Short mmCIF file of C-alpha atoms and ligand atoms in Angstrom, two decimals:
data_model
loop_
_atom_site.label_atom_id
_atom_site.label_comp_id
_atom_site.label_asym_id
_atom_site.label_seq_id
_atom_site.Cartn_x
_atom_site.Cartn_y
_atom_site.Cartn_z
CA UNK U 1413 49.93 11.11 6.43
CA UNK U 1414 47.41 8.64 8.60
CA UNK U 1415 49.70 6.24 10.39
CA UNK U 1416 51.06 7.87 13.81
CA UNK U 1417 53.15 10.80 13.01
CA UNK U 1418 54.47 13.44 15.10
CA UNK U 1419 53.46 17.17 14.99
CA UNK U 1420 56.28 19.47 14.07
CA UNK U 1421 57.70 20.93 17.27
CA UNK U 1422 54.70 20.76 19.41
CA UNK U 1423 55.35 19.20 22.89
CA UNK U 1424 52.60 17.82 25.03
CA UNK U 1425 53.55 20.46 27.69
CA UNK U 1426 52.55 23.32 24.97
CA UNK U 1427 48.97 22.03 24.82
CA UNK U 1428 47.63 23.42 28.10
CA UNK U 1429 46.88 20.03 29.82
CA UNK U 1430 47.08 19.52 33.63
CA UNK U 1431 50.14 18.20 35.34
CA UNK U 1432 48.51 14.97 36.46
CA UNK U 1433 47.44 14.29 32.56
CA UNK U 1434 51.04 14.99 31.23
CA UNK U 1435 52.63 12.66 33.73
CA UNK U 1436 50.23 9.63 32.84
CA UNK U 1437 50.99 10.49 29.17
CA UNK U 1438 54.66 10.17 29.99
CA UNK U 1439 54.29 7.10 31.34
CA UNK U 1440 52.16 5.86 28.42
CA UNK U 1441 55.55 6.36 26.79
CA UNK U 1442 54.25 8.99 24.17
CA UNK U 1443 57.12 11.60 23.48
CA UNK U 1444 55.29 14.18 21.36
CA UNK U 1445 51.42 14.62 20.24
CA UNK U 1446 50.47 13.29 17.01
CA UNK U 1447 48.97 15.69 14.42
CA UNK U 1448 45.41 15.42 15.59
CA UNK U 1449 46.25 15.62 19.17
CA UNK U 1450 48.45 18.56 18.72
CA UNK U 1451 45.56 20.41 16.81
CA UNK U 1452 42.51 18.99 18.56
CA UNK U 1453 43.36 19.40 22.28
CA UNK U 1454 43.97 23.05 22.34
CA UNK U 1455 40.45 23.43 20.76
CA UNK U 1456 38.79 20.98 22.85
CA UNK U 1457 40.22 22.95 25.75
CA UNK U 1458 38.80 26.31 24.49
CA UNK U 1459 35.44 24.78 24.73
CA UNK U 1460 35.04 24.55 20.80
CA UNK U 1461 33.24 21.91 18.87
CA UNK U 1462 35.37 19.70 16.64
CA UNK U 1463 35.00 17.54 13.65
CA UNK U 1464 38.03 15.36 13.57
CA UNK U 1465 38.71 13.60 10.18
CA UNK U 1466 41.18 10.76 11.30
CA UNK U 1467 41.34 7.27 11.15
CA UNK U 1468 42.10 4.60 14.07
CA UNK U 1469 45.95 4.49 14.35
CA UNK U 1470 46.57 8.33 14.39
CA UNK U 1471 46.12 8.84 18.04
CA UNK U 1472 42.40 10.30 17.51
CA UNK U 1473 41.24 8.46 20.77
CA UNK U 1474 43.81 10.74 23.21
CA UNK U 1475 42.81 13.57 21.10
CA UNK U 1476 39.66 13.69 22.65
CA UNK U 1477 40.41 11.79 26.07
CA UNK U 1478 42.96 13.85 27.35
CA UNK U 1479 41.21 17.49 27.08
CA UNK U 1480 37.90 15.74 28.47
CA UNK U 1481 39.94 14.43 31.41
CA UNK U 1482 41.35 18.26 31.71
CA UNK U 1483 37.75 19.75 31.68
CA UNK U 1484 36.10 17.26 34.00
CA UNK U 1485 39.00 17.51 36.52
CA UNK U 1486 37.08 20.20 38.00
CA UNK U 1487 33.39 19.94 39.18
CA UNK U 1488 31.68 16.76 40.48
CA UNK U 1489 29.41 14.23 39.09
CA UNK U 1490 26.20 13.62 40.08
CA UNK U 1491 24.07 10.44 40.55
CA UNK U 1492 22.94 8.77 37.32
CA UNK U 1493 24.02 12.12 35.43
CA UNK U 1494 27.19 11.79 33.45
CA UNK U 1495 29.16 14.92 32.63
CA UNK U 1496 30.41 13.63 29.28
CA UNK U 1497 29.35 11.02 27.04
CA UNK U 1498 31.23 8.99 24.59
CA UNK U 1499 29.15 7.27 21.77
CA UNK U 1500 31.10 4.41 20.06
CA UNK U 1501 29.73 2.01 17.38
CA UNK U 1502 31.11 -1.23 18.91
CA UNK U 1503 31.86 -2.70 22.21
CA UNK U 1504 35.31 -3.37 21.49
CA UNK U 1505 35.97 0.47 20.63
CA UNK U 1506 34.06 1.46 23.58
CA UNK U 1507 36.18 -0.66 26.05
CA UNK U 1508 39.30 0.39 24.47
CA UNK U 1509 38.26 4.05 25.13
CA UNK U 1510 37.49 3.13 28.64
CA UNK U 1511 40.86 1.85 28.74
CA UNK U 1512 42.27 5.09 27.68
CA UNK U 1513 40.47 7.00 30.24
CA UNK U 1514 41.86 4.70 32.86
CA UNK U 1515 45.46 5.15 31.47
CA UNK U 1516 45.60 8.85 31.31
CA UNK U 1517 43.38 9.65 34.04
CA UNK U 1518 45.26 7.49 36.43
CA UNK U 1519 46.33 10.59 38.63
CA UNK U 1520 43.04 12.27 38.42
CA UNK U 1521 39.61 11.48 40.42
CA UNK U 1522 37.57 10.83 37.24
CA UNK U 1523 35.01 8.00 37.60
CA UNK U 1524 33.54 6.42 34.56
CA UNK U 1525 30.87 3.72 33.61
CA UNK U 1526 30.76 1.61 30.43
CA UNK U 1527 27.32 0.55 28.85
CA UNK U 1528 27.61 -1.75 26.31
CA UNK U 1529 25.79 -5.20 25.27
CA UNK U 1530 27.08 -8.54 26.40
CA UNK U 1531 28.59 -7.62 29.82
CA UNK U 1532 27.28 -7.89 33.26
CA UNK U 1533 25.67 -4.79 33.92
CA UNK U 1534 25.18 -4.84 37.56
CA UNK U 1535 28.55 -3.27 38.34
CA UNK U 1536 27.84 -0.47 35.73
CA UNK U 1537 24.56 0.40 37.02
CA UNK U 1538 26.14 0.63 40.85
CA UNK U 1539 28.60 3.01 39.44
CA UNK U 1540 26.21 5.24 37.57
CA UNK U 1541 23.90 5.05 40.66
CA UNK U 1542 26.66 6.61 42.73
CA UNK U 1543 27.46 9.26 39.80
CA UNK U 1544 30.14 8.88 37.14
CA UNK U 1545 31.87 11.74 35.28
CA UNK U 1546 32.25 9.81 32.06
CA UNK U 1547 29.60 7.50 30.25
CA UNK U 1548 30.77 5.51 27.48
CA UNK U 1549 28.20 3.59 25.64
CA UNK U 1550 26.82 2.13 22.28
CA UNK U 1551 24.01 3.96 21.06
CA UNK U 1552 21.43 0.89 21.24
CA UNK U 1553 22.34 0.08 24.75
CA UNK U 1554 22.37 3.64 26.21
CA UNK U 1555 18.74 4.16 24.84
CA UNK U 1556 17.63 1.15 26.29
CA UNK U 1557 18.98 2.15 29.71
CA UNK U 1558 17.76 5.61 29.27
CA UNK U 1559 13.95 4.54 28.40
CA UNK U 1560 14.06 2.50 31.62
CA UNK U 1561 15.25 5.50 33.46
CA UNK U 1562 18.58 4.24 34.57
CA UNK U 1563 20.38 6.95 33.03
CA UNK U 1564 19.60 10.88 32.82
CA UNK U 1565 21.18 12.73 30.02
CA UNK U 1566 20.47 16.20 31.32
CA UNK U 1567 23.95 16.69 32.86
CA UNK U 1568 25.91 16.10 29.62
CA UNK U 1569 28.31 19.13 28.86
CA UNK U 1570 30.36 17.45 26.35
CA UNK U 1571 29.33 14.54 23.74
CA UNK U 1572 31.75 12.73 21.49
CA UNK U 1573 30.26 10.72 18.53
CA UNK U 1574 33.19 8.44 17.50
CA UNK U 1575 33.68 6.79 14.48
CA UNK U 1576 30.76 8.44 12.91
CA UNK U 1577 31.03 6.78 9.61
CA UNK U 1578 30.90 3.50 11.19
CA UNK U 1579 27.93 4.28 13.17
CA UNK U 1580 26.43 5.11 9.67
CA UNK U 1581 27.81 1.66 8.55
CA UNK U 1582 26.06 -0.06 11.18
CA UNK U 1583 22.65 1.55 11.09
CA UNK U 1584 23.08 3.62 14.27
CA UNK U 1585 22.90 7.11 12.97
CA UNK U 1586 19.15 7.32 13.93
CA UNK U 1587 20.04 6.31 17.36
CA UNK U 1588 22.70 8.90 17.45
CA UNK U 1589 20.21 11.56 16.51
CA UNK U 1590 17.86 10.68 19.02
CA UNK U 1591 20.42 10.51 21.68
CA UNK U 1592 21.61 13.97 20.84
CA UNK U 1593 17.84 15.39 20.85
CA UNK U 1594 17.92 14.11 24.51
CA UNK U 1595 20.98 16.39 25.29
CA UNK U 1596 21.00 20.13 26.45
CA UNK U 1597 21.74 22.53 23.78
CA UNK U 1598 24.45 24.16 25.59
CA UNK U 1599 26.86 21.54 25.25
CA UNK U 1600 30.29 20.74 23.56
CA UNK U 1601 30.10 18.19 20.54
CA UNK U 1602 33.07 16.43 19.15
CA UNK U 1603 32.71 14.19 16.14
CA UNK U 1604 35.39 11.60 14.87
CA UNK U 1605 35.03 10.10 11.45
CA UNK U 1606 37.60 8.51 9.08
CA UNK U 1607 35.70 9.41 6.41
CA UNK U 1608 32.96 12.02 5.79
CA UNK U 1609 30.08 10.48 3.58
CA UNK U 1610 27.33 13.03 3.32
CA UNK U 1611 25.07 11.41 6.20
CA UNK U 1612 27.86 12.06 8.49
CA UNK U 1613 28.39 15.99 6.92
CA UNK U 1614 24.75 16.27 7.62
CA UNK U 1615 25.08 15.04 11.23
CA UNK U 1616 28.01 17.20 11.96
CA UNK U 1617 26.06 20.44 10.41
CA UNK U 1618 23.05 19.75 12.26
CA UNK U 1619 24.45 18.88 15.91
CA UNK U 1620 27.91 21.00 15.69
CA UNK U 1621 28.26 24.73 15.95
CA UNK U 1622 31.00 26.46 14.52
CA UNK U 1623 33.15 23.53 14.60
CA UNK U 1624 37.11 23.42 14.31
CA UNK U 1625 37.34 21.08 11.37
CA UNK U 1626 40.68 19.08 11.76
CA UNK U 1627 41.77 16.61 9.06
CA UNK U 1628 44.53 14.53 9.69
CA UNK U 1629 44.37 12.26 6.80
CA UNK U 1630 42.48 12.82 3.26
CA UNK U 1631 39.80 10.43 2.60
CA UNK U 1632 41.11 6.80 2.14
CA UNK U 1633 44.52 7.82 2.27
CA UNK U 1634 46.83 4.97 3.15
CA UNK U 1635 49.17 4.54 6.13
CA UNK U 1636 52.37 5.07 5.08
CA UNK U 1637 54.25 2.66 7.06
CA UNK U 1638 52.54 -0.39 5.67
CA UNK U 1639 54.02 -2.41 2.81
CA UNK U 1640 51.09 -3.74 0.82
CA UNK U 1641 51.59 -6.81 -1.61
CA UNK U 1642 48.97 -8.38 -3.57
CA UNK U 1643 48.92 -12.06 -3.84
CA UNK U 1644 47.41 -13.20 -6.95
CA UNK U 1645 45.56 -16.46 -6.88
CA UNK U 1646 44.26 -18.50 -10.05
CA UNK U 1647 43.64 -21.74 -8.38
CA UNK U 1648 40.49 -22.20 -6.66
CA UNK U 1649 42.16 -23.07 -3.20
CA UNK U 1650 42.68 -19.94 -1.83
CA UNK U 1651 42.76 -21.60 1.56
CA UNK U 1652 46.06 -23.67 0.44
CA UNK U 1653 47.74 -20.57 -0.71
CA UNK U 1654 46.98 -18.93 2.54
CA UNK U 1655 48.65 -21.78 4.42
CA UNK U 1656 51.70 -21.43 1.97
CA UNK U 1657 51.84 -17.37 2.45
CA UNK U 1658 51.96 -17.82 6.18
CA UNK U 1659 54.66 -19.99 5.90
CA UNK U 1660 56.68 -18.70 3.08
CA UNK U 1661 56.54 -15.28 4.39
CA UNK U 1662 56.99 -16.03 7.71
CA UNK U 1663 53.97 -14.97 9.32
CA UNK U 1664 54.40 -15.30 13.02
CA UNK U 1665 51.05 -13.60 14.02
CA UNK U 1666 48.49 -11.62 11.71
CA UNK U 1667 44.85 -10.63 11.36
CA UNK U 1668 43.21 -12.27 8.71
CA UNK U 1669 39.98 -10.67 7.11
CA UNK U 1670 37.15 -12.31 5.49
CA UNK U 1671 34.12 -10.52 3.96
CA UNK U 1672 31.50 -12.87 5.74
CA UNK U 1673 31.09 -14.10 9.09
CA UNK U 1674 30.34 -17.60 7.34
CA UNK U 1675 33.82 -17.33 5.58
CA UNK U 1676 35.55 -16.17 9.03
CA UNK U 1677 34.09 -19.38 10.65
CA UNK U 1678 34.81 -21.71 7.70
CA UNK U 1679 38.37 -20.47 7.22
CA UNK U 1680 39.02 -20.69 10.98
CA UNK U 1681 37.79 -24.16 10.92
CA UNK U 1682 40.02 -25.15 8.12
CA UNK U 1683 43.23 -23.48 9.67
CA UNK U 1684 42.61 -25.42 13.06
CA UNK U 1685 41.93 -28.60 11.32
CA UNK U 1686 45.36 -27.97 9.96
CA UNK U 1687 46.90 -27.40 13.49
CA UNK U 1688 47.30 -23.65 12.68
CA UNK U 1689 46.75 -21.59 16.08
CA UNK U 1690 43.72 -19.59 14.87
CA UNK U 1691 40.63 -18.12 16.21
CA UNK U 1692 37.68 -16.18 14.87
CA UNK U 1693 36.16 -13.03 15.87
CA UNK U 1694 32.83 -11.66 14.46
CA UNK U 1695 29.74 -9.82 15.59
CA UNK U 1696 27.64 -12.85 16.23
CA UNK U 1697 29.77 -13.93 19.03
CA UNK U 1698 29.22 -13.16 22.74
CA UNK U 1699 31.01 -10.22 23.96
CA UNK U 1700 32.99 -12.19 26.63
CA UNK U 1701 34.16 -14.68 23.92
CA UNK U 1702 35.21 -11.86 21.69
CA UNK U 1703 36.89 -10.34 24.62
CA UNK U 1704 38.91 -13.38 25.61
CA UNK U 1705 39.70 -14.25 21.94
CA UNK U 1706 41.23 -10.26 21.72
CA UNK U 1707 43.12 -10.76 25.00
CA UNK U 1708 44.61 -13.94 24.17
CA UNK U 1709 45.62 -12.53 20.75
CA UNK U 1710 47.41 -9.76 22.30
CA UNK U 1711 49.12 -11.58 24.71
CA UNK U 1712 50.45 -13.89 21.87
CA UNK U 1713 48.50 -16.95 23.29
CA UNK U 1714 46.56 -17.19 19.57
CA UNK U 1715 48.55 -16.30 16.64
CA UNK U 1716 46.06 -15.73 13.86
CA UNK U 1717 42.96 -13.88 14.45
CA UNK U 1718 40.35 -14.43 11.84
CA UNK U 1719 37.76 -11.40 11.52
CA UNK U 1720 35.19 -9.49 9.91
CA UNK U 1721 35.35 -5.75 9.19
CA UNK U 1722 32.74 -4.84 11.76
CA UNK U 1723 34.42 -7.17 14.49
CA UNK U 1724 37.78 -5.72 13.90
CA UNK U 1725 36.82 -2.20 13.92
CA UNK U 1726 38.28 -0.16 16.53
CA UNK U 1727 40.60 -3.09 17.86
CA UNK U 1728 43.90 -1.68 19.30
CA UNK U 1729 46.67 -4.01 18.96
CA UNK U 1730 50.00 -2.21 18.83
CA UNK U 1731 52.80 -3.95 17.14
CA UNK U 1732 50.66 -6.22 14.88
CA UNK U 1733 53.39 -6.79 12.21
CA UNK U 1734 50.82 -8.63 9.34
CA UNK U 1735 47.28 -8.24 7.71
CA UNK U 1736 46.03 -10.70 5.36
CA UNK U 1737 43.20 -10.05 3.34
CA UNK U 1738 41.81 -13.28 2.45
CA UNK U 1739 39.16 -11.82 0.80
CA UNK U 1740 39.38 -8.54 -1.18
CA UNK U 1741 37.08 -5.65 0.65
CA UNK U 1742 34.34 -4.36 -1.25
CA UNK U 1743 35.72 -1.14 -0.77
CA UNK U 1744 38.86 1.18 -0.58
CA UNK U 1745 37.58 2.62 2.77
CA UNK U 1746 37.60 -1.20 4.23
CA UNK U 1747 40.78 -1.68 2.50
CA UNK U 1748 42.43 1.27 4.42
CA UNK U 1749 41.02 0.27 7.77
CA UNK U 1750 42.08 -3.22 7.20
CA UNK U 1751 45.62 -2.47 6.47
CA UNK U 1752 45.73 0.30 9.10
CA UNK U 1753 45.56 -2.40 11.60
CA UNK U 1754 49.46 -2.76 11.04
CA UNK U 1755 52.15 -0.10 10.61
CA UNK U 1756 50.93 1.77 13.88
CA UNK U 1757 52.50 3.97 16.09
CA UNK U 1758 55.56 4.47 13.93
CA UNK U 1759 56.18 0.74 13.26
CA UNK U 1760 56.50 -0.97 9.86
CA UNK U 1761 53.83 -3.40 8.90
CA UNK U 1762 53.05 -5.72 6.13
CA UNK U 1763 49.69 -6.32 4.25
CA UNK U 1764 49.07 -8.91 2.05
CA UNK U 1765 45.87 -9.28 -0.32
CA UNK U 1766 44.91 -12.55 -1.97
CA UNK U 1767 43.10 -11.61 -5.48
CA UNK U 1768 41.42 -13.80 -7.74
CA UNK U 1769 40.75 -12.80 -11.56
CA UNK U 1770 37.20 -11.87 -10.47
CA UNK U 1771 38.77 -9.22 -7.89
CA UNK U 1772 40.27 -7.11 -10.75
CA UNK U 1773 37.80 -4.14 -10.40
CA UNK U 1774 38.44 -4.03 -6.61
CA UNK U 1775 42.29 -4.39 -7.19
CA UNK U 1776 42.21 -1.31 -9.54
CA UNK U 1777 40.22 0.72 -7.05
CA UNK U 1778 42.85 -0.21 -4.61
CA UNK U 1779 45.84 0.62 -6.82
CA UNK U 1780 44.17 3.72 -7.86
CA UNK U 1781 43.99 4.81 -4.23
CA UNK U 1782 47.78 3.66 -3.95
CA UNK U 1783 49.13 5.68 -6.62
CA UNK U 1784 50.25 2.89 -8.93
CA UNK U 1785 50.87 -0.85 -9.31
CA UNK U 1786 51.35 -2.72 -6.14
CA UNK U 1787 54.03 -5.46 -5.95
CA UNK U 1788 52.56 -9.04 -6.61
CA UNK U 1789 53.98 -11.77 -4.71
CA UNK U 1790 53.62 -14.95 -7.07
CA UNK U 1791 53.17 -17.76 -4.69
CA UNK U 1792 51.22 -20.10 -7.01
CA UNK U 1793 52.15 -21.57 -10.21
CA UNK U 1794 49.75 -21.93 -13.14
CA UNK U 1795 49.13 -25.79 -12.37
CA UNK U 1796 48.41 -25.17 -8.78
CA UNK U 1797 44.43 -24.90 -8.96
CA UNK U 1798 44.18 -28.34 -10.50
CA UNK U 1799 46.11 -29.87 -7.71
CA UNK U 1800 44.99 -31.27 -4.44
CA UNK U 1801 45.88 -28.71 -1.66
CA UNK U 1802 47.83 -31.32 0.33
CA UNK U 1803 50.21 -31.72 -2.54
CA UNK U 1804 51.30 -28.18 -2.26
CA UNK U 1805 53.24 -27.99 0.84
CA UNK U 1806 56.20 -30.02 -0.59
CA UNK U 1807 56.66 -28.78 -3.80
CA UNK U 1808 56.36 -25.37 -2.17
CA UNK U 1809 59.82 -25.86 -0.81
CA UNK U 1810 61.36 -25.77 -4.45
CA UNK U 1811 58.99 -23.09 -5.70
CA UNK U 1812 61.23 -20.17 -6.21
CA UNK U 1813 59.09 -17.41 -4.81
CA UNK U 1814 59.42 -13.97 -6.75
CA UNK U 1815 57.89 -10.50 -5.97
CA UNK U 1816 57.55 -8.18 -8.76
CA UNK U 1817 58.20 -4.48 -8.65
CA UNK U 1818 55.78 -2.25 -9.37
CA UNK U 1819 57.21 -1.41 -12.60
CA UNK U 1820 57.11 -4.88 -13.82
CA UNK U 1821 60.65 -5.74 -13.07
CA UNK U 1822 61.90 -8.54 -11.06
CA UNK U 1823 63.47 -6.94 -8.41
CA UNK U 1824 66.49 -8.68 -6.96
CA UNK U 1825 66.40 -5.54 -4.29
CA UNK U 1826 63.12 -6.80 -3.29
CA UNK U 1827 64.32 -10.26 -2.62
CA UNK U 1828 67.00 -8.91 -0.66
CA UNK U 1829 64.58 -6.52 0.99
CA UNK U 1830 62.46 -9.72 1.91
CA UNK U 1831 65.81 -11.27 3.26
CA UNK U 1832 66.00 -8.43 5.78
CA UNK U 1833 62.51 -8.64 6.48
CA UNK U 1834 62.56 -11.89 7.35
CA UNK U 1835 64.85 -11.08 10.12
CA UNK U 1836 63.04 -8.26 11.44
CA UNK U 1837 59.91 -10.62 11.32
CA UNK U 1838 61.88 -13.34 13.17
CA UNK U 1839 62.92 -11.18 15.81
CA UNK U 1840 59.34 -9.98 16.25
CA UNK U 1841 57.57 -13.27 16.10
CA UNK U 1842 60.25 -15.75 16.97
CA UNK U 1843 59.28 -18.24 14.38
CA UNK U 1844 58.16 -18.56 10.79
CA UNK U 1845 55.88 -21.43 11.09
CA UNK U 1846 52.22 -21.95 12.59
CA UNK U 1847 52.48 -23.86 15.96
CA UNK U 1848 53.26 -27.53 15.62
CA UNK U 1849 49.88 -29.34 16.79
CA UNK U 1850 48.38 -32.56 16.01
CA UNK U 1851 47.48 -32.35 12.30
CA UNK U 1852 43.88 -33.48 11.30
CA UNK U 1853 43.09 -33.70 7.86
CA UNK U 1854 46.23 -34.14 5.86
CA UNK U 1855 46.24 -37.93 6.07
CA UNK U 1856 49.62 -39.14 6.80
CA UNK U 1857 51.43 -36.16 5.15
CA UNK U 1858 52.38 -33.29 7.75
CA UNK U 1859 53.96 -30.63 5.66
CA UNK U 1860 57.51 -29.70 7.45
CA UNK U 1861 56.49 -26.24 8.26
CA UNK U 1862 53.69 -27.42 10.59
CA UNK U 1863 56.34 -29.70 12.68
CA UNK U 1864 58.55 -26.66 13.68
CA UNK U 1865 58.68 -25.96 17.21
CA UNK U 1866 58.01 -22.54 18.48
CA UNK U 1867 59.64 -21.19 21.57
CA UNK U 1868 56.80 -20.41 23.83
CA UNK U 1869 58.26 -17.44 25.34
CA UNK U 1870 59.37 -15.59 22.09
CA UNK U 1871 55.97 -16.40 20.19
CA UNK U 1872 54.14 -14.93 23.28
CA UNK U 1873 55.97 -11.67 22.35
CA UNK U 1874 54.62 -11.42 18.93
CA UNK U 1875 51.41 -9.44 18.65
CA UNK U 1876 51.39 -8.55 22.31
CA UNK U 1877 51.02 -5.04 22.98
P1 AMP Z 2908 44.10 5.45 18.21
O1 AMP Z 2908 44.50 6.20 16.62
O2 AMP Z 2908 43.73 6.63 19.08
O3 AMP Z 2908 43.47 4.13 17.94
O4 AMP Z 2908 45.61 5.21 18.61
C1 AMP Z 2908 46.57 4.57 17.76
C2 AMP Z 2908 47.69 3.98 18.86
O5 AMP Z 2908 48.68 5.12 18.97
C3 AMP Z 2908 47.19 3.64 20.18
O6 AMP Z 2908 48.01 2.46 20.35
C4 AMP Z 2908 47.68 4.68 21.07
O7 AMP Z 2908 48.23 4.10 22.31
C5 AMP Z 2908 49.23 5.11 20.58
N1 AMP Z 2908 49.40 6.81 20.65
C6 AMP Z 2908 48.50 7.75 20.80
N2 AMP Z 2908 48.88 8.89 21.36
C7 AMP Z 2908 50.51 8.63 20.64
C8 AMP Z 2908 51.30 9.30 20.78
N3 AMP Z 2908 51.60 10.80 20.88
N4 AMP Z 2908 52.62 8.81 20.53
C9 AMP Z 2908 52.68 7.64 20.50
N5 AMP Z 2908 51.80 6.43 20.25
C10 AMP Z 2908 50.52 7.26 20.72
#
């Protein structure tokens, strides 16, 4: 299984970690290790190289952070010479990993620095200068600093290559290889990847020695706790359909994925023009803007985050109830990663994918991966594509929603389920409708769902960690 699952009968106390770490883990609220933690922590503590085949959402970050903290608790850092190096493909993942070190290392005196693009580096440079135990970096930025002589890599005893398949996707593998070539040979290397394309396998074979291979999710296996549904769209106006989906499925807060930066920007504009509380996050935005948006989303101050795959990779947002694929992703791995943003840490999630007739081939691949036909949620009637989008909301009020069961039956059970779900969604996110705001672009007609007031406190809970 891929969503967080607990390892049979293994307790954190059995893993051989120091008391200070166990205390911090307990305070984080974790009762038992996840399977990747139960299997990886002892291997890392033994000094072995590890290949961890695990997606985000499985607890893989703690599976290397916890034993590294333990190993580094002895010994001392030297100026500019970190003892552990964590390579992350994105700034967001790097920041989250840094936060993990802070959380689990709060009772230890472990120092760290973060080298990523887009944030003021003066403070990080001062930290490095003084000597840090852990350096967390994106590959390009690290090389940049190395070349300027600001960081020395000769003291790195433990190297982590995180999300290696994403490194590959983003064209970072040559940088990673260069960095590994700068390290001492007598080191411990941990490599994590959700999937194992041949280039990543080659990287592991070249740079790891006698590695323990721990696989907690077969390639492209879906998170079990996510209920995913396809939303067929025949008309051309996918955006109007999205508005309708947000309202009819009581989506109080969600991440909405598009395939391109351009679509992210256009869709965000469309939603905001209609008073929907959406913000965009993609690779071209300044780091401080991305971080501020993400923080606002986590706090529940923003209800819908519109994102590309790259920007969303590695974002850790607990309790995200819904993911929407505005565009069908081009491959099943991205599908799995996207829907894996919900249904995390033992909680149920929902994923909706808008599918147009031309997406048929991609839909087949997703259904093959899912082991059968996925339920369809019919929101659009055959005439819809021809109507002006601003007509839609009122008529939608009378339009009976029907969810087809996988075997093609109209399932009354499914309807009952959606009723129950409506309740949980309501308790999670307080209100069905996007926040009422001045509406631009709909003329005099303001759909009823945009007029519902949302209690601010309750709304703020949804989507927050
Ligand atoms: P990751 O796979 O590292 O992105 O972690 C996914 C989420 O699971 C994060 O929000 C972690 O805080 C959480 N998590 C990590 N380990 C555990 C655990 N043993 N029990 C419950 N939640 C956990």
